Structure formats: C-alpha cells, structure tokens
C-alpha cells in the first residue's frame, strides 16, 4: 500500500472550514483514498473515501487532484467535536483482506 | 442498536497469563479484523478473517491467536508469548471483499495493561 504524508497537527477556528491535506505520490491505479478519524481513546470512525472523483457526504468532502498524488479532506463547518486525529489511508481493497495501514495522522484542534 | 461491541473496556493482567478479548458484531459483516495501537502511533493489523472458520495473520501476529467459529464473533487471545502486550486493541468489521464499498467499522476498543 502507498505511503501517505500528513502534517502532524493543525488548528482550526470553530465554524470555519478545516482543510486537511494528504500526499500520496506513489499511489497506484487500483488504490483508494480513505479518511478516518479517531477521537481520543475511541475506535476510529470512517469519514469518506474516493478513487478519482471528488466525493461529498454528510460529514465531509474529499478533493483528489487529477494526478491522484494528493488529496484534501474538507470539514465545511468545524465544531469542537471535530477535534481528533485524522488519518489519510491509501488502500488496495484486496491486499490482506483490505487492511487499513494507519500512519501518524494529523491532530486537528478546533478552537472556540 | 447495530454495531461492534468489545469487552471489557479496561483489562489488567499479570505477566505470563493468557487473556482473551471479546469482539461481537451484529452488522452481518463477513470480514473482521484485530488491530493494535500503541501510544501516539497508528493501528497495526494483528489478524483478520474474511469468512467463518477462516483467518489470516496480519503484520504482527506473533504472540496472538484468534478463532472465528461464528460470523458475529472474533475473539483475540493475547498469549504469554507476546513480549509487549500492553496496548489499545481495536476490533473492526466490514462487509468483506464481495463489496467494493468495504468500509471498516470499529469497536470502542479494549485497553489491556499487563502488570
């Protein structure tokens, strides 16, 4: 699975958009980009995933560059409850049962 | 309520004892996974199972064992052979490889401390 690079930490003001970047320059054609988040001492929570096209759901938007070497997760109106570690994962569905390889992630702090 | 349950939330054991962590899901998912998380680190895969009565080693299987006798249950045993068992253990499940969606749902985790 391709390696991902994320900034270790970011701050965001409550009510503003949080834009979390991820580099995955060695991604291959059959690998998806997944985002999960983990609030302290809880299990990770799925946010969104995509292959080539931009995706949006009730939680977030995912913007993938045309060359697929990077992506951005957008939380449109961050709240204090969005404070968590956000993991960007590049994953081939059929590798080891579809395992997720978690890196260090980005610790997002949403401040009032 | 549909979801994944792990029990107990906190577990303490003496060194040299085997301990079994429970994971149950009522999502009718085929695939189940066990991950380990150490402080400040990401998750690492211990074992996974794509179907009942079958399971595969992940990246750090040494010192662990699993069983998958029922679709809903995937218990993990941490044996005395595991050198550093103190960690946060997370169980997950997904629809499996028959679905291209294959999102993994995680349980709340069990924090194991070996004294």
Short mmCIF file of C-alpha atoms in Angstrom, two decimals:
data_model
loop_
_atom_site.label_atom_id
_atom_site.label_comp_id
_atom_site.label_asym_id
_atom_site.label_seq_id
_atom_site.Cartn_x
_atom_site.Cartn_y
_atom_site.Cartn_z
CA UNK A 1 0.00 0.00 0.00
CA UNK A 2 1.18 3.50 -0.82
CA UNK A 3 2.65 5.63 1.94
CA UNK A 4 0.90 8.85 2.91
CA UNK A 5 2.29 12.06 4.36
CA UNK A 6 0.22 14.37 6.56
CA UNK A 7 1.11 17.37 8.72
CA UNK A 8 1.34 16.28 12.36
CA UNK A 9 -1.02 18.95 13.67
CA UNK A 10 -3.39 21.74 12.60
CA UNK A 11 -5.62 24.27 14.29
CA UNK A 12 -8.98 25.50 13.08
CA UNK A 13 -11.43 28.05 14.44
CA UNK A 14 -14.89 26.78 15.30
CA UNK A 15 -17.35 27.38 12.46
CA UNK A 16 -14.63 27.70 9.84
CA UNK A 17 -13.71 25.12 7.23
CA UNK A 18 -10.93 22.70 8.14
CA UNK A 19 -8.80 21.64 5.18
CA UNK A 20 -6.60 18.64 5.90
CA UNK A 21 -4.00 17.81 3.24
CA UNK A 22 -2.51 14.43 2.40
CA UNK A 23 0.26 13.49 -0.02
CA UNK A 24 0.26 10.05 -1.60
CA UNK A 25 2.61 10.42 -4.53
CA UNK A 26 3.18 6.66 -5.00
CA UNK A 27 -0.50 5.75 -5.21
CA UNK A 28 -1.30 3.14 -7.84
CA UNK A 29 -4.31 2.89 -10.09
CA UNK A 30 -6.29 0.41 -8.01
CA UNK A 31 -5.80 2.15 -4.67
CA UNK A 32 -8.49 4.18 -2.98
CA UNK A 33 -8.01 7.14 -0.65
CA UNK A 34 -9.79 6.68 2.67
CA UNK A 35 -10.14 9.07 5.59
CA UNK A 36 -10.80 8.02 9.16
CA UNK A 37 -10.69 9.98 12.38
CA UNK A 38 -10.05 8.92 15.94
CA UNK A 39 -11.25 10.83 18.93
CA UNK A 40 -9.07 10.23 21.96
CA UNK A 41 -9.33 6.67 23.34
CA UNK A 42 -12.10 5.67 20.95
CA UNK A 43 -12.16 3.46 17.87
CA UNK A 44 -11.52 5.13 14.50
CA UNK A 45 -14.54 6.39 12.61
CA UNK A 46 -14.89 6.20 8.84
CA UNK A 47 -15.37 9.58 7.17
CA UNK A 48 -15.19 9.23 3.40
CA UNK A 49 -13.32 7.54 0.56
CA UNK A 50 -12.72 8.04 -3.14
CA UNK A 51 -10.85 6.75 -6.15
CA UNK A 52 -10.62 9.53 -8.72
CA UNK A 53 -13.59 11.84 -8.43
CA UNK A 54 -14.32 14.31 -5.67
CA UNK A 55 -16.73 12.95 -3.10
CA UNK A 56 -19.09 14.53 -0.58
CA UNK A 57 -21.18 13.10 2.21
CA UNK A 58 -22.89 14.44 5.31
CA UNK A 59 -19.60 14.63 7.21
CA UNK A 60 -17.05 15.96 4.74
CA UNK A 61 -15.82 16.50 1.20
CA UNK A 62 -12.85 14.80 -0.39
CA UNK A 63 -10.93 16.55 -3.14
CA UNK A 64 -8.47 14.37 -5.08
CA UNK A 65 -6.06 16.01 -7.51
CA UNK A 66 -6.20 14.97 -11.14
CA UNK A 67 -2.89 13.09 -10.91
CA UNK A 68 -4.15 11.46 -7.68
CA UNK A 69 -0.91 12.25 -5.88
CA UNK A 70 -2.58 14.28 -3.17
CA UNK A 71 -5.95 14.91 -1.61
CA UNK A 72 -7.67 17.25 0.82
CA UNK A 73 -10.35 16.44 3.36
CA UNK A 74 -12.67 19.36 3.99
CA UNK A 75 -14.84 19.70 7.08
CA UNK A 76 -17.03 22.61 5.97
CA UNK A 77 -18.02 23.99 9.39
CA UNK A 78 -15.75 22.59 12.07
CA UNK A 79 -17.13 22.14 15.59
CA UNK A 80 -15.35 21.41 18.85
CA UNK A 81 -16.45 17.78 18.49
CA UNK A 82 -14.35 17.51 15.33
CA UNK A 83 -11.18 17.68 17.43
CA UNK A 84 -9.48 14.36 16.67
CA UNK A 85 -6.61 12.67 14.86
CA UNK A 86 -7.39 12.38 11.15
CA UNK A 87 -5.86 9.56 9.17
CA UNK A 88 -5.43 9.53 5.41
CA UNK A 89 -5.07 5.96 4.14
CA UNK A 90 -4.35 4.66 0.69
CA UNK A 91 -5.63 1.18 0.32
CA UNK A 92 -5.91 -1.60 -2.21
CA UNK A 93 -9.12 -3.41 -1.45
CA UNK A 94 -7.68 -6.88 -1.97
CA UNK A 95 -4.46 -6.58 0.00
CA UNK A 96 -4.56 -8.66 3.19
CA UNK A 97 -8.30 -8.65 3.37
CA UNK A 98 -8.46 -4.94 2.74
CA UNK A 99 -6.43 -3.98 5.78
CA UNK A 100 -6.02 -0.34 6.69
CA UNK A 101 -2.48 0.99 7.16
CA UNK A 102 -2.60 3.87 9.60
CA UNK A 103 0.23 6.40 9.69
CA UNK A 104 0.68 9.11 12.31
CA UNK A 105 -2.25 11.21 11.09
CA UNK A 106 -2.99 14.90 11.63
CA UNK A 107 -4.10 16.04 15.06
CA UNK A 108 -6.79 18.64 14.40
CA UNK A 109 -7.62 21.03 17.23
CA UNK A 110 -10.81 23.04 16.76
CA UNK A 111 -10.73 26.11 18.97
CA UNK A 112 -13.63 28.35 20.09
CA UNK B 1 -28.57 -0.84 18.02
CA UNK B 2 -26.32 -2.21 15.29
CA UNK B 3 -22.60 -2.13 15.83
CA UNK B 4 -19.50 -3.70 17.26
CA UNK B 5 -19.00 -4.34 20.93
CA UNK B 6 -15.74 -5.04 22.69
CA UNK B 7 -15.45 -6.04 26.27
CA UNK B 8 -14.14 -5.18 28.69
CA UNK B 9 -13.10 -1.58 28.12
CA UNK B 10 -10.16 -1.88 30.53
CA UNK B 11 -8.36 -5.11 31.37
CA UNK B 12 -5.50 -5.77 33.73
CA UNK B 13 -3.49 -8.98 33.77
CA UNK B 14 -0.36 -10.27 35.36
CA UNK B 15 2.62 -11.05 33.20
CA UNK B 16 2.62 -14.64 31.95
CA UNK B 17 -1.15 -15.01 31.83
CA UNK B 18 -3.12 -15.53 28.66
CA UNK B 19 -6.08 -13.19 28.21
CA UNK B 20 -8.95 -13.23 25.72
CA UNK B 21 -10.52 -10.05 24.34
CA UNK B 22 -14.07 -10.23 23.11
CA UNK B 23 -15.41 -8.76 19.85
CA UNK B 24 -19.02 -9.15 18.71
CA UNK B 25 -20.81 -7.57 15.75
CA UNK B 26 -24.46 -7.61 14.71
CA UNK B 27 -23.93 -5.93 11.34
CA UNK B 28 -24.00 -9.24 9.44
CA UNK B 29 -20.49 -8.48 8.19
CA UNK B 30 -18.36 -11.23 6.69
CA UNK B 31 -14.94 -9.77 7.48
CA UNK B 32 -13.49 -8.99 10.89
CA UNK B 33 -10.14 -7.55 11.96
CA UNK B 34 -7.98 -7.05 15.02
CA UNK B 35 -5.63 -4.09 15.29
CA UNK B 36 -3.25 -2.97 17.98
CA UNK B 37 -2.48 0.68 18.77
CA UNK B 38 0.44 1.90 20.88
CA UNK B 39 0.58 5.44 22.33
CA UNK B 40 0.98 8.11 19.65
CA UNK B 41 1.02 5.52 16.88
CA UNK B 42 -1.29 4.37 14.14
CA UNK B 43 -3.02 0.99 14.10
CA UNK B 44 -1.26 -2.25 13.13
CA UNK B 45 -3.08 -5.35 11.87
CA UNK B 46 -2.82 -8.47 14.03
CA UNK B 47 -5.26 -10.94 12.41
CA UNK B 48 -8.15 -10.80 10.02
CA UNK B 49 -10.93 -13.13 8.95
CA UNK B 50 -12.87 -12.89 5.71
CA UNK B 51 -15.27 -15.72 6.45
CA UNK B 52 -16.32 -18.05 9.27
CA UNK B 53 -13.77 -20.74 10.14
CA UNK B 54 -11.01 -18.95 8.27
CA UNK B 55 -8.50 -16.33 9.40
CA UNK B 56 -5.15 -14.97 8.28
CA UNK B 57 -2.15 -13.45 10.04
CA UNK B 58 -1.64 -9.75 9.75
CA UNK B 59 1.60 -7.83 10.20
CA UNK B 60 2.16 -8.52 13.92
CA UNK B 61 0.52 -11.89 14.65
CA UNK B 62 3.27 -13.33 16.85
CA UNK B 63 2.05 -13.96 20.40
CA UNK B 64 -1.64 -13.73 19.43
CA UNK B 65 -4.28 -16.26 18.43
CA UNK B 66 -7.85 -15.94 17.14
CA UNK B 67 -10.87 -18.07 16.29
CA UNK B 68 -13.88 -17.45 14.06
CA UNK B 69 -16.45 -20.10 14.89
CA UNK B 70 -19.41 -17.76 14.41
CA UNK B 71 -19.95 -14.92 11.97
CA UNK B 72 -20.70 -12.50 14.78
CA UNK B 73 -17.70 -13.23 16.98
CA UNK B 74 -13.92 -12.91 16.58
CA UNK B 75 -12.16 -13.26 19.95
CA UNK B 76 -8.47 -12.45 20.29
CA UNK B 77 -6.21 -14.24 22.77
CA UNK B 78 -3.09 -12.45 23.90
CA UNK B 79 -0.71 -15.20 24.95
CA UNK B 80 2.23 -15.10 27.32
CA UNK B 81 4.46 -15.28 24.24
CA UNK B 82 3.56 -11.70 23.29
CA UNK B 83 6.51 -9.66 24.50
CA UNK B 84 4.82 -6.26 24.91
CA UNK B 85 1.09 -6.90 25.32
CA UNK B 86 0.17 -3.61 26.96
CA UNK B 87 -1.70 -1.66 24.26
CA UNK B 88 -5.08 -0.48 22.99
CA UNK B 89 -6.79 -3.26 20.99
CA UNK B 90 -9.35 -2.45 18.33
CA UNK B 91 -11.70 -4.79 16.54
CA UNK B 92 -13.30 -3.89 13.22
CA UNK B 93 -15.66 -5.46 10.72
CA UNK B 94 -16.64 -4.87 7.13
CA UNK B 95 -18.94 -6.30 4.51
CA UNK B 96 -15.95 -8.05 3.02
CA UNK B 97 -14.33 -8.27 -0.33
CA UNK B 98 -17.58 -9.10 -2.08
CA UNK B 99 -18.41 -5.44 -1.68
CA UNK B 100 -16.37 -2.72 -3.30
CA UNK B 101 -17.53 -0.41 -0.53
CA UNK B 102 -15.80 -2.38 2.22
CA UNK B 103 -15.75 0.37 4.83
CA UNK B 104 -14.47 -0.86 8.19
CA UNK B 105 -16.48 -0.15 11.33
CA UNK B 106 -14.54 -0.11 14.58
CA UNK B 107 -15.49 -1.08 18.11
CA UNK B 108 -14.73 1.11 21.14
CA UNK B 109 -11.52 -0.77 21.94
CA UNK B 110 -10.08 -2.63 24.93
CA UNK B 111 -7.17 -1.13 26.81
CA UNK B 112 -5.02 -4.00 28.09
CA UNK B 113 -2.43 -3.41 30.78
CA UNK B 114 -0.08 -6.19 31.79
CA UNK B 115 1.47 -5.68 35.20
#
